[in-house]
Amino acid sequence: MFQDRFKNKIAIVTGAAQGIGRGVAERIAKEGAKTVLVDRSDVVLEVAESLKKAGYDVLAIQADLETLAGFNKMSDRVIQTFGKIDILINNVGGTIWAKPFQHYEEEEIMKEINRSLFPTLWGCRSVLPHMISNGGGVIVNVSSVATRSVNRVPYAAAKGGVNAITASLAFEQAPNHVRILGVAPGGTEAPQRIIPRNENPQTDEERMWYQQIVDQTMESSLQKKYGTIEDQVSTILFAASDEAKYITGVTIPVAGGDLG
């Protein structure tokens, strides 16, 4: 851990209640940032409280980030509380269903896009004016190597969009001293989710389709294994830090050699 690497920085981490988002929020707070943990689950309040008790400067906000209004409301509160936004980690997203594309219903496709594309799009739109007026900032968009994958085409489309946002915005915002990077996790070992993305139990067929994802992920990785949450957290925080100040407009795969 790099002590005080983010001292005097105001950092927003979305999807901070569990998984990679929680790991990022905990690490960046411990490395000196005043950290805003955002999630629509009230679990985020418990995560923030544990960090406060340990002496870290954090703020928890429950918000629906699938709308610009929801993101703007959260960003405005951060500005009112801390006066600026230096870092945004756009982490909200994740596969809801896993099945061949011909089995997706229209509503399911829309929900996948709303979950894994729009929070990043709205997040960038919401914080950019604040970063520009403050003289710069960093946005790290959490993507996925599942842009080349089986049984999750809508999710792949959403994360492909995240990669395009990252590349295009970096071109556009470099004159404003705003760096935009992506980090694309591969298969990552994580504790069982407190709140599942899909609340309905899997059928036997759905379990088979999900196993095909696991098998393909292992096969695509040169290291033939899943990574850890810490593998993802370390890369995301590197991207957000001044150590990466000469890197922008790229998405870094963290997937054991799978380039997505």
Coordinates of C-alpha atoms in Angstrom, one line a residue:
M1 CA 0.0 0.0 0.0
F2 CA 1.2 3.5 -0.8
Q3 CA 0.6 5.7 2.2
D4 CA -0.8 9.1 1.3
R5 CA -0.7 8.5 -2.4
F6 CA -4.1 10.2 -2.7
K7 CA -3.7 12.8 0.1
N8 CA -5.9 15.9 -0.5
K9 CA -7.8 14.1 -3.3
I10 CA -11.5 13.8 -3.4
A11 CA -12.4 10.4 -4.9
I12 CA -15.8 9.0 -5.9
V13 CA -16.2 5.2 -6.1
T14 CA -19.4 3.9 -7.6
G15 CA -20.7 0.4 -6.9
A16 CA -18.8 0.5 -3.6
A17 CA -21.0 -1.8 -1.5
Q18 CA -19.3 -5.0 -2.5
G19 CA -16.8 -6.7 -4.8
I20 CA -14.2 -4.7 -6.8
G21 CA -15.9 -1.3 -5.9
R22 CA -15.7 -2.0 -2.2
G23 CA -12.0 -3.0 -2.5
V24 CA -11.2 0.2 -4.4
A25 CA -13.0 2.4 -1.9
E26 CA -11.3 0.8 1.1
R27 CA -7.8 1.0 -0.4
I28 CA -8.1 4.6 -1.8
A29 CA -9.4 5.8 1.6
K30 CA -6.5 4.1 3.4
E31 CA -4.1 5.8 0.9
G32 CA -5.3 9.2 1.9
A33 CA -8.3 10.2 -0.3
K34 CA -11.4 11.7 1.1
T35 CA -13.6 9.0 -0.3
V36 CA -17.2 9.0 -1.4
L37 CA -18.8 5.5 -1.5
V38 CA -21.8 5.4 -3.8
D39 CA -24.3 2.5 -4.3
R40 CA -28.0 2.1 -4.4
S41 CA -27.8 -0.7 -1.7
D42 CA -27.8 0.4 1.9
V43 CA -24.9 -2.0 2.4
V44 CA -22.7 0.9 1.4
L45 CA -23.6 2.7 4.6
E46 CA -22.2 -0.2 6.6
V47 CA -19.0 -0.2 4.6
A48 CA -18.5 3.5 5.1
E49 CA -19.2 3.2 8.8
S50 CA -16.5 0.6 9.2
L51 CA -14.0 3.0 7.5
K52 CA -15.1 5.9 9.6
K53 CA -14.5 3.9 12.8
A54 CA -11.0 3.2 11.5
G55 CA -10.4 6.9 11.2
Y56 CA -10.8 7.4 7.5
D57 CA -12.6 10.4 5.9
V58 CA -15.5 8.9 4.0
L59 CA -19.0 9.8 2.9
A60 CA -21.6 7.2 1.9
I61 CA -24.4 8.2 -0.6
Q62 CA -27.2 6.0 -1.8
A63 CA -28.0 6.8 -5.4
D64 CA -29.5 5.4 -8.6
L65 CA -26.8 6.0 -11.2
E66 CA -28.7 4.7 -14.2
T67 CA -30.0 8.2 -14.7
L68 CA -28.2 11.5 -15.2
A69 CA -30.4 13.1 -12.6
G70 CA -29.4 10.5 -10.1
F71 CA -25.7 11.0 -10.8
N72 CA -26.0 14.8 -10.8
K73 CA -27.7 14.8 -7.4
M74 CA -24.9 12.7 -6.0
S75 CA -22.2 14.9 -7.6
D76 CA -23.8 18.1 -6.4
R77 CA -23.7 16.7 -2.8
V78 CA -20.0 15.9 -3.2
I79 CA -19.3 19.4 -4.3
Q80 CA -21.3 20.9 -1.5
T81 CA -19.4 18.7 1.0
F82 CA -15.8 18.8 -0.3
G83 CA -15.8 21.6 -2.9
K84 CA -14.3 19.6 -5.7
I85 CA -14.0 16.2 -7.5
D86 CA -10.5 14.9 -8.4
I87 CA -11.2 11.3 -9.2
L88 CA -14.1 9.3 -10.4
I89 CA -14.0 5.5 -10.4
N90 CA -17.0 4.4 -12.6
N91 CA -17.4 0.8 -11.3
V92 CA -21.2 0.2 -11.5
G93 CA -22.1 -2.7 -13.8
G94 CA -22.1 -6.4 -14.1
T95 CA -23.8 -9.2 -16.0
I96 CA -27.4 -9.9 -14.9
W97 CA -28.2 -12.8 -17.2
A98 CA -25.9 -15.3 -18.9
K99 CA -27.4 -17.0 -22.0
P100 CA -27.1 -17.2 -25.8
F101 CA -28.4 -14.0 -27.4
Q102 CA -31.4 -15.6 -29.0
H103 CA -32.8 -16.3 -25.5
Y104 CA -32.7 -12.7 -24.3
E105 CA -36.0 -10.8 -24.1
E106 CA -36.1 -7.1 -25.1
E107 CA -36.5 -6.0 -21.5
E108 CA -33.5 -8.0 -20.4
I109 CA -31.3 -6.5 -23.1
M110 CA -32.3 -3.0 -22.0
K111 CA -31.7 -3.8 -18.4
E112 CA -28.2 -5.0 -19.2
I113 CA -27.4 -1.8 -21.1
N114 CA -28.9 0.4 -18.4
R115 CA -26.8 -1.4 -15.8
S116 CA -23.4 -1.6 -17.5
L117 CA -23.2 1.3 -19.9
F118 CA -25.3 4.3 -18.8
P119 CA -23.9 4.7 -15.3
T120 CA -20.5 5.3 -16.9
L121 CA -21.9 7.6 -19.5
W122 CA -23.8 9.6 -17.0
G123 CA -20.9 9.6 -14.6
C124 CA -18.5 11.1 -17.1
R125 CA -21.1 13.7 -18.1
S126 CA -21.8 14.6 -14.5
V127 CA -18.3 15.2 -13.2
L128 CA -16.6 16.6 -16.2
P129 CA -17.8 20.2 -15.7
H130 CA -16.6 20.1 -12.1
M131 CA -13.2 18.7 -13.1
I132 CA -12.7 21.2 -15.9
S133 CA -13.5 24.1 -13.7
N134 CA -11.1 22.7 -11.1
G135 CA -8.3 22.5 -13.6
G136 CA -8.3 18.7 -14.2
G137 CA -9.0 15.3 -12.8
V138 CA -9.0 11.6 -13.5
I139 CA -11.8 9.2 -14.6
V140 CA -11.2 5.5 -14.4
N141 CA -13.9 3.4 -16.2
V142 CA -14.2 -0.2 -15.1
S143 CA -14.8 -2.2 -18.3
S144 CA -14.4 -5.9 -19.0
V145 CA -12.6 -8.3 -21.3
A146 CA -16.0 -9.9 -21.8
T147 CA -16.3 -7.7 -25.0
R148 CA -15.1 -11.0 -26.5
S149 CA -17.1 -13.7 -24.6
V150 CA -19.9 -16.1 -24.8
N151 CA -23.5 -15.9 -23.5
R152 CA -23.6 -12.2 -22.6
V153 CA -23.9 -10.2 -25.8
P154 CA -25.8 -7.3 -24.2
Y155 CA -23.2 -6.9 -21.4
A156 CA -20.4 -7.2 -24.1
A157 CA -22.1 -4.4 -26.0
A158 CA -22.3 -2.2 -22.9
K159 CA -18.7 -2.7 -22.0
G160 CA -17.6 -2.1 -25.6
G161 CA -19.4 1.2 -25.3
V162 CA -17.5 1.9 -22.1
N163 CA -14.2 1.3 -24.0
A164 CA -15.3 3.7 -26.7
I165 CA -16.3 6.4 -24.2
T166 CA -12.9 6.1 -22.6
A167 CA -11.0 6.5 -25.9
S168 CA -13.1 9.3 -27.3
L169 CA -13.3 11.3 -24.1
A170 CA -9.6 11.1 -23.6
F171 CA -9.0 12.7 -27.0
E172 CA -11.6 15.4 -26.2
Q173 CA -10.6 16.2 -22.6
A174 CA -6.8 16.1 -22.7
P175 CA -6.7 19.9 -23.3
N176 CA -8.7 20.3 -20.1
H177 CA -6.1 18.2 -18.2
V178 CA -8.7 15.4 -17.5
R179 CA -7.3 11.9 -17.9
I180 CA -9.7 9.1 -18.8
L181 CA -8.6 5.5 -18.6
G182 CA -10.2 2.1 -18.5
V183 CA -9.4 -1.1 -16.6
A184 CA -10.9 -4.3 -18.0
P185 CA -11.1 -7.1 -15.5
G186 CA -11.1 -10.7 -16.5
G187 CA -12.4 -13.6 -14.4
T188 CA -12.1 -12.5 -10.8
E189 CA -12.6 -14.5 -7.6
A190 CA -14.9 -12.7 -5.3
P191 CA -17.0 -13.5 -2.2
Q192 CA -20.6 -14.4 -2.9
R193 CA -22.5 -11.2 -3.6
I194 CA -24.6 -9.8 -0.8
I195 CA -27.1 -8.6 -3.3
P196 CA -27.3 -10.7 -6.4
R197 CA -27.6 -9.0 -9.8
N198 CA -30.3 -11.5 -10.7
E199 CA -32.6 -12.3 -7.8
N200 CA -34.2 -15.3 -9.5
P201 CA -32.6 -18.7 -8.9
Q202 CA -30.8 -20.2 -11.9
T203 CA -32.4 -23.0 -13.8
D204 CA -30.3 -26.1 -14.8
E205 CA -30.0 -24.6 -18.3
E206 CA -28.8 -21.3 -17.0
R207 CA -26.2 -23.0 -14.8
M208 CA -25.0 -24.8 -17.9
W209 CA -24.8 -21.5 -19.8
Y210 CA -22.9 -19.8 -17.0
Q211 CA -20.4 -22.7 -16.8
Q212 CA -19.7 -22.1 -20.4
I213 CA -18.6 -18.6 -19.5
V214 CA -16.3 -19.9 -16.8
D215 CA -14.8 -22.5 -19.2
Q216 CA -14.3 -19.9 -21.9
T217 CA -12.8 -17.4 -19.4
M218 CA -10.2 -20.0 -18.2
E219 CA -9.4 -21.0 -21.7
S220 CA -8.9 -17.3 -22.9
S221 CA -6.5 -16.5 -20.0
L222 CA -2.9 -17.3 -20.8
Q223 CA -2.4 -18.0 -17.0
K224 CA -5.5 -20.4 -17.0
K225 CA -6.8 -19.0 -13.8
Y226 CA -9.0 -16.3 -12.2
G227 CA -7.5 -13.3 -10.7
T228 CA -8.3 -11.7 -7.3
I229 CA -10.1 -8.5 -6.3
E230 CA -6.7 -7.1 -5.2
D231 CA -5.4 -7.6 -8.7
Q232 CA -8.1 -5.3 -10.0
V233 CA -7.9 -2.8 -7.2
S234 CA -4.1 -2.3 -7.6
T235 CA -4.5 -1.6 -11.3
I236 CA -7.4 0.7 -10.9
L237 CA -5.6 2.8 -8.2
F238 CA -2.5 2.9 -10.3
A239 CA -4.5 4.3 -13.2
A240 CA -6.1 6.9 -10.9
S241 CA -2.8 8.0 -9.3
D242 CA -0.2 10.5 -10.4
E243 CA 2.1 7.6 -11.2
A244 CA 0.0 7.1 -14.4
K245 CA 0.0 10.8 -15.3
Y246 CA 1.3 10.1 -18.8
I247 CA -1.3 7.5 -19.6
T248 CA -4.7 8.3 -21.0
G249 CA -7.2 7.0 -23.5
V250 CA -6.4 3.3 -23.1
T251 CA -8.2 0.4 -21.4
I252 CA -5.8 -1.9 -19.5
P253 CA -6.8 -5.6 -19.5
V254 CA -6.3 -7.3 -16.1
A255 CA -7.1 -10.8 -17.1
G256 CA -4.0 -13.1 -17.1
G257 CA -3.1 -12.3 -20.7
D258 CA -6.7 -12.3 -22.1
L259 CA -6.9 -9.1 -24.1
G260 CA -10.7 -9.1 -24.6

